[in-house]
mmCIF file of C-alpha atoms and ligand atoms in Angstrom:
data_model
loop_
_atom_site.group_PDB
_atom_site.id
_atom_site.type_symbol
_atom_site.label_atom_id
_atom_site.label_comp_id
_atom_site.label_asym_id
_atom_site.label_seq_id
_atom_site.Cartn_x
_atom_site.Cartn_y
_atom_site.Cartn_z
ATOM 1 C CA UNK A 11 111.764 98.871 95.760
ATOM 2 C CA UNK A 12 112.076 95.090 94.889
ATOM 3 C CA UNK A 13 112.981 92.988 98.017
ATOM 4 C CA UNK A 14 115.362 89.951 97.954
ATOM 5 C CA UNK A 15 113.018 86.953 98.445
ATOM 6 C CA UNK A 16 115.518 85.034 99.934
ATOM 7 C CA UNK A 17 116.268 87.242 103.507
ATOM 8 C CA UNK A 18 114.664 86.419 106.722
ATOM 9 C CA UNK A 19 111.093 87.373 107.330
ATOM 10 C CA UNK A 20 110.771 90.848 108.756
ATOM 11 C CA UNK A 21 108.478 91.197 111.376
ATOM 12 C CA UNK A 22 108.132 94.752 110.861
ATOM 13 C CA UNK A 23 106.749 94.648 107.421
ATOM 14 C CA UNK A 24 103.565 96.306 106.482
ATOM 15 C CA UNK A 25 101.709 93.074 105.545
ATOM 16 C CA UNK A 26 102.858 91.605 108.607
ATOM 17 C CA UNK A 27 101.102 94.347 110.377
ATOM 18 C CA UNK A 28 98.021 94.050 108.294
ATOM 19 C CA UNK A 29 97.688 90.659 109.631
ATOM 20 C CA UNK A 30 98.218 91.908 113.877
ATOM 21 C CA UNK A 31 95.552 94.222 112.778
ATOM 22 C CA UNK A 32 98.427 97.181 113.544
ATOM 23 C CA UNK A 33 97.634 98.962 110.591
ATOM 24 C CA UNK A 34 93.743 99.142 109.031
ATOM 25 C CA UNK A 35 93.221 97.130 105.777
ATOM 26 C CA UNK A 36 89.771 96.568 103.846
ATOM 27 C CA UNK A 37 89.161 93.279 104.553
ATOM 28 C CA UNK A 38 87.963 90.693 101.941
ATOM 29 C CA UNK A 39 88.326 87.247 103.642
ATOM 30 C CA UNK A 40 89.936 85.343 106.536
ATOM 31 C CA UNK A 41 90.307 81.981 108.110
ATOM 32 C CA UNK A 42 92.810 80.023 109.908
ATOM 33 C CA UNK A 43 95.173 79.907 107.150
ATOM 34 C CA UNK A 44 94.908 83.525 104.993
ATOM 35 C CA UNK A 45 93.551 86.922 105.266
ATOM 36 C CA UNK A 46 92.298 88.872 101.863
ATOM 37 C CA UNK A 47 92.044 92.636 101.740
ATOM 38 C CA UNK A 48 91.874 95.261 98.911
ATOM 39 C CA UNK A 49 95.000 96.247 97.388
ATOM 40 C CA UNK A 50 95.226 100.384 98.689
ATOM 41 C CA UNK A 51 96.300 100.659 94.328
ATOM 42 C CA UNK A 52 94.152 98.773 92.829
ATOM 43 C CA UNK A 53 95.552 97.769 89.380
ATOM 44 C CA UNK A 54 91.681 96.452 88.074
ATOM 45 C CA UNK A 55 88.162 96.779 89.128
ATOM 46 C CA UNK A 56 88.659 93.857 91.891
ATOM 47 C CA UNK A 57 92.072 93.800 93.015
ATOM 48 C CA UNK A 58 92.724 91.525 96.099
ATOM 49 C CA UNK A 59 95.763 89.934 97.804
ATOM 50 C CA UNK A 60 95.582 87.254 100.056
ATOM 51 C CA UNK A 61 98.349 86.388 102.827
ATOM 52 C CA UNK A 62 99.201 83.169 104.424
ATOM 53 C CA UNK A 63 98.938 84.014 108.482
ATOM 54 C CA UNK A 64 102.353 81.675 108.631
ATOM 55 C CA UNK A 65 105.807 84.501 108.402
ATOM 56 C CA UNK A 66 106.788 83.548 104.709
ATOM 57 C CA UNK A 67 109.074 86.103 102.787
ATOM 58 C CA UNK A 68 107.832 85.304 99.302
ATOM 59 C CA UNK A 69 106.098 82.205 97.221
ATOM 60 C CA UNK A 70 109.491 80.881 97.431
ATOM 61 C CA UNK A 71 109.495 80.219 101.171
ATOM 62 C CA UNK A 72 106.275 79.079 101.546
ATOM 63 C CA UNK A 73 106.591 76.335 98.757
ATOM 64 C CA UNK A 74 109.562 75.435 100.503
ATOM 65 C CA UNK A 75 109.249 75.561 104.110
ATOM 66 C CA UNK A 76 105.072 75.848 104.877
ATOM 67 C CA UNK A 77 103.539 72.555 106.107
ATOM 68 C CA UNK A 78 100.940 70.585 103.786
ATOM 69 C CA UNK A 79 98.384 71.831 106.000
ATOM 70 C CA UNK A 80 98.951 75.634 105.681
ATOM 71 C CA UNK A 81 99.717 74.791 102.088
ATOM 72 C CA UNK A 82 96.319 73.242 101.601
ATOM 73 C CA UNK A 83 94.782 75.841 103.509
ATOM 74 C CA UNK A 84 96.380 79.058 101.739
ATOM 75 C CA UNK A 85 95.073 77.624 98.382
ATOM 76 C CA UNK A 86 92.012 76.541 99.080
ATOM 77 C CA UNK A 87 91.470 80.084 100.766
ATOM 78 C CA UNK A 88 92.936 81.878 97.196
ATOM 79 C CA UNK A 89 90.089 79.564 95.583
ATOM 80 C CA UNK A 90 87.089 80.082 97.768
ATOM 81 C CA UNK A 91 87.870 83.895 97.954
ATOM 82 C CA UNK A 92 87.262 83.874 93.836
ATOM 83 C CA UNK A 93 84.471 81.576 94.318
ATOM 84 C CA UNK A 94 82.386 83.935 96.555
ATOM 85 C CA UNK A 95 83.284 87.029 94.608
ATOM 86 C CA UNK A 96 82.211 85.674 91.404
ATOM 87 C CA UNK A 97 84.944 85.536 89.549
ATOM 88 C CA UNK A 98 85.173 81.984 88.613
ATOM 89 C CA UNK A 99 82.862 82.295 85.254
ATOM 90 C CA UNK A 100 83.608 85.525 83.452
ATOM 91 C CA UNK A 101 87.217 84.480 84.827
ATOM 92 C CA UNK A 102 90.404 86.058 86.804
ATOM 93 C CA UNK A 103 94.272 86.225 86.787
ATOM 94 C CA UNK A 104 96.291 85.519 89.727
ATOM 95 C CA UNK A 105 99.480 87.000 90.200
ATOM 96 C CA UNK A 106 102.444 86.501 92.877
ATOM 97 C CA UNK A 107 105.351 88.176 92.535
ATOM 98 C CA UNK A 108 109.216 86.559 93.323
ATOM 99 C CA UNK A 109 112.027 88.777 94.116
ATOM 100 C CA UNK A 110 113.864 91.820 92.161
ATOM 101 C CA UNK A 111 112.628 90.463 88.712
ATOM 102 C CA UNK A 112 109.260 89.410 90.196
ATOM 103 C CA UNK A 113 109.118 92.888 91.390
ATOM 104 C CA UNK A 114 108.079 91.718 94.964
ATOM 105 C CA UNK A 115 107.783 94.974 96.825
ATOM 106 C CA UNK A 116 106.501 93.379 100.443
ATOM 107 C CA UNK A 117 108.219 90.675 101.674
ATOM 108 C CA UNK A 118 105.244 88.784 103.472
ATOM 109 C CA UNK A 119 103.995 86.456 100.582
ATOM 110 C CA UNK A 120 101.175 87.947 98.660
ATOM 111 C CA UNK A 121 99.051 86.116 96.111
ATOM 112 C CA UNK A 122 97.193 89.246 93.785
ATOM 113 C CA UNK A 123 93.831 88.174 92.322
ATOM 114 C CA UNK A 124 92.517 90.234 90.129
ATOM 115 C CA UNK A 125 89.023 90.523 87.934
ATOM 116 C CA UNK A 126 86.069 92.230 87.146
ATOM 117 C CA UNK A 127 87.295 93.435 83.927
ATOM 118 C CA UNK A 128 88.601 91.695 80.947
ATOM 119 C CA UNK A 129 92.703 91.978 81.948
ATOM 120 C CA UNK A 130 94.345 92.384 78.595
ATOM 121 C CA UNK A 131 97.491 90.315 77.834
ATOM 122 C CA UNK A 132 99.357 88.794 80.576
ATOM 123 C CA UNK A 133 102.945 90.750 80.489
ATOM 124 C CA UNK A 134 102.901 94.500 79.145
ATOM 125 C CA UNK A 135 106.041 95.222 77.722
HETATM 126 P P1 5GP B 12 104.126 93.312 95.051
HETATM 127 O O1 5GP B 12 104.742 94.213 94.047
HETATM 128 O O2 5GP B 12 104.973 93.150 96.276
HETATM 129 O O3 5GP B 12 103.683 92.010 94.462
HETATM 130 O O4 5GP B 12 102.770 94.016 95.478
HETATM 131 C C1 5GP B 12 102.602 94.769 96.620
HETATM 132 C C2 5GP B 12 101.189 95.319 96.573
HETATM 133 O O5 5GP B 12 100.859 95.766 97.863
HETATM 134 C C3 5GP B 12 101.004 96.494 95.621
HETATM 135 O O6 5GP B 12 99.989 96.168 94.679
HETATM 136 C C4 5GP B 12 100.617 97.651 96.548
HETATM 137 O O7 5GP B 12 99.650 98.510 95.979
HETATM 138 C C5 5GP B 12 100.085 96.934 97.772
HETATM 139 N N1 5GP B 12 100.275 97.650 99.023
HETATM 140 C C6 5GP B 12 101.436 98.215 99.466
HETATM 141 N N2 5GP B 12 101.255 98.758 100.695
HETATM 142 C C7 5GP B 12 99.958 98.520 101.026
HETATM 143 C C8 5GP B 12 99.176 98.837 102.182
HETATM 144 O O8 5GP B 12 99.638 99.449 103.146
HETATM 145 N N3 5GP B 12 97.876 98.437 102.173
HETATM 146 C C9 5GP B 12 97.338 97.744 101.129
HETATM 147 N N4 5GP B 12 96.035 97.407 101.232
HETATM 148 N N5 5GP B 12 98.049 97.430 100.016
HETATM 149 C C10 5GP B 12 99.337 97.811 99.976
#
């Protein structure tokens, strides 16, 4: 179900406990400021999300309230993650969902990338 991107951070949410190691994730990429893993529903050939380690409900909070450091850090992180993968020259969508019409299911902030295949057009209706 869609979350409200605006309530508190839960700490009890599964990408929370992803990123406390609580629950087992197949890790992509981590560093001081994210952690990567594969998406358990993969929605194309490489589909990865990458979490800031800060508690920010959605891209909303973390545009709002996360310092220019962890800022910096999350998107060079989303960056370098495509970079390594190879991604960057037959090319890659990313993909955050906001809220009910966003449909943000887990409210830790989640950045999707996804590749590896030619994506098709960017909404399907
Ligand atoms: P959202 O709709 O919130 O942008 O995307 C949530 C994503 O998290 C979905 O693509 C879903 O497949 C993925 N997901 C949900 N629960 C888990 C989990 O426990 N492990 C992993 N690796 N992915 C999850």
């Amino acid at each position: 179900m869609a979350i409200d991107a605006t309530q508190p951070y839960d700490d009890d949410n599964i990408f929370g406990k992803i990123l406390r190691g609580e629950i087992p994730s197949t890790k992509v990429y981590e560093d001081e400021w994210a952690y990567a893993f594969e998406d358990i529903n993969p929605q194309a050939k490489i589909h990865t999300l990458v979490i800031p380690r800060g508690r920010y409900v959605s891209w909303d909070d973390f545009s709002a309230h996360a310092s220019a450091e962890e800022i910096a850090g999350f998107v060079r992180a989303v960056g370098k993650i495509a970079r390594e993968n190879g991604l960057v020259e037959p090319g890659y969508r990313l993909l955050a969902n906001v809220g009910p019409h966003g449909g943000q299911e887990v409210p830790h902030l989640h950045v999707h990338i996804f590749g590896g295949e030619p994506l098709g057009r960017m909404i399907a209706k």
